[in-house]
Amino acid sequence: MNRVSVIVTTYNRPHALEQVLKGLAWQTRMADEVIAADDGSGEATTRLITDLVDRLPYPLLHVRHADRGFRAARIRNAAIRRATGAYVIFLDGDCVPGRHFVADHLRLAKSGCLFQGKRILVTEALADVFGWEQANDSWRLLKYLMTGRLGNAHHLMRLPWLPAHVSPGLSGTRSCNLGVFREDLVAVNGFNEAFEGWGREDSELVVRLYKLGLKRRTHSFMGVCFHLWHADNSRKRLAENDNRLNKAIHSDDYFTPQGLVQRSDDQGQ
């Protein structure tokens, strides 16, 4: 496997982002670069990245645009343009990776497929104190499991001898833990930037990747992350985004006109 880029989407949660970035520094296979895709965070996030950039064992880039609401599709595309890896792993800035995260993704990467990773849910009671050290401490994880502070806890087991399986459809699609070859992202023109506001931009991408001919692989016991609890994002544009997703489902086209190549990359917009 050639170079791998990890794109970490973030917005105004620097403590969580710090745990994610430090978790990526504690890998059995280091990413070749990590790109913080910043959806308009304030100065605290910039200060954090500036402080960490020379202390981490991988190149860390910061791609940011202005805060004009939830525009994850657009900032992810900006990060894809900067990425140099042949394989791209998308990870949210509140999803702390275990130490085999990158290695597992690469082990499960397969031409003609995307890989949908799973997540363990860290409850509200634990979210503010959970970080990369806890994610890699078996005894503390067992304690959290026994006290009901982790959801989807069956994903805690790492069973690399079990095969991945093909999972059709859209159920469980989440860009918080998703691996795709860069050439496939380019072929469909990346994320559809018509999606603004929370929801469905990841499902619509997967729909178009299916139409390109890809299959979706999943594995319940490899490549997992720990998703820190947060309050729900606004759903005020969800109906509009559902309509866009439905249109993509019923279209024969896999290429979005509002993606990677629609215009010059202006990070200040």
Coordinates of C-alpha atoms in Angstrom, one line a residue, residues 162-260:
L162 CA -12.1 -12.8 10.8
P163 CA -12.8 -11.7 7.2
A164 CA -14.5 -8.5 6.2
H165 CA -17.9 -8.9 4.6
V166 CA -19.7 -7.0 1.8
S167 CA -22.6 -4.9 3.2
P168 CA -24.9 -3.5 0.5
G169 CA -27.3 -0.6 1.1
L170 CA -26.8 2.5 3.1
S171 CA -27.6 1.4 6.7
G172 CA -24.6 2.3 8.9
T173 CA -23.0 4.7 6.5
R174 CA -21.0 7.2 8.4
S175 CA -18.1 9.4 7.2
C176 CA -16.8 9.6 10.8
N177 CA -14.9 6.4 9.9
L178 CA -14.6 5.7 6.2
G179 CA -11.8 4.6 3.9
V180 CA -11.8 5.2 0.1
F181 CA -9.1 5.1 -2.5
R182 CA -8.4 8.7 -3.7
E183 CA -8.8 7.7 -7.4
D184 CA -12.4 6.7 -6.6
L185 CA -13.1 9.9 -4.9
V186 CA -11.8 11.8 -7.9
A187 CA -13.8 9.7 -10.3
V188 CA -17.1 10.7 -8.5
N189 CA -15.9 14.3 -8.0
G190 CA -15.8 14.0 -4.2
F191 CA -18.5 15.1 -1.9
N192 CA -21.5 17.0 -3.2
E193 CA -21.2 20.5 -1.8
A194 CA -24.9 21.2 -2.3
F195 CA -25.3 19.5 1.0
E196 CA -25.2 22.1 3.8
G197 CA -26.5 21.5 7.2
W198 CA -26.2 18.2 9.0
G199 CA -27.0 14.9 7.3
R200 CA -26.8 12.7 4.3
E201 CA -23.7 14.0 2.5
D202 CA -21.9 10.8 3.4
S203 CA -24.7 8.6 2.2
E204 CA -25.0 10.4 -1.1
L205 CA -21.3 10.0 -1.6
V206 CA -21.6 6.2 -1.0
V207 CA -24.6 6.0 -3.4
R208 CA -22.4 7.5 -6.2
L209 CA -19.5 5.3 -5.3
Y210 CA -21.9 2.3 -5.7
K211 CA -22.9 3.6 -9.1
L212 CA -19.2 3.8 -10.0
G213 CA -19.1 0.1 -9.4
L214 CA -17.7 -0.1 -5.8
K215 CA -18.8 -2.4 -3.1
R216 CA -18.8 -1.6 0.6
R217 CA -16.8 -3.7 3.0
T218 CA -17.3 -3.7 6.8
H219 CA -15.7 -5.4 9.8
S220 CA -17.1 -5.3 13.3
F221 CA -13.8 -6.0 15.0
M222 CA -11.2 -4.0 13.1
G223 CA -10.6 -0.4 12.3
V224 CA -13.0 0.9 15.0
C225 CA -12.9 4.3 16.7
F226 CA -14.4 5.8 20.0
H227 CA -17.0 8.4 19.2
L228 CA -17.2 11.0 22.0
W229 CA -20.8 12.0 23.0
H230 CA -22.0 15.4 21.8
A231 CA -25.4 17.1 21.6
D232 CA -27.2 16.6 18.3
N233 CA -26.6 19.0 15.5
S234 CA -29.4 21.0 14.1
R235 CA -31.6 19.0 11.7
K236 CA -33.3 22.0 10.1
R237 CA -32.0 21.2 6.6
L238 CA -32.4 17.4 6.9
A239 CA -35.5 17.2 4.8
E240 CA -33.8 19.1 2.0
N241 CA -30.8 16.9 2.2
D242 CA -33.0 13.8 2.2
N243 CA -34.4 15.0 -1.1
R244 CA -30.9 15.4 -2.5
L245 CA -30.1 11.9 -1.4
N246 CA -33.2 10.5 -2.9
K247 CA -32.4 12.2 -6.2
A248 CA -29.0 10.6 -6.2
I249 CA -30.5 7.2 -5.5
H250 CA -32.7 7.5 -8.6
S251 CA -30.1 9.0 -10.9
D252 CA -27.8 7.0 -13.1
D253 CA -25.0 9.5 -12.7
Y254 CA -22.1 9.0 -10.2
F255 CA -20.4 12.4 -10.9
T256 CA -21.6 15.4 -8.9
P257 CA -21.2 18.8 -10.7
Q258 CA -20.8 20.5 -7.3
G259 CA -17.7 18.7 -6.1
L260 CA -13.9 18.7 -6.3

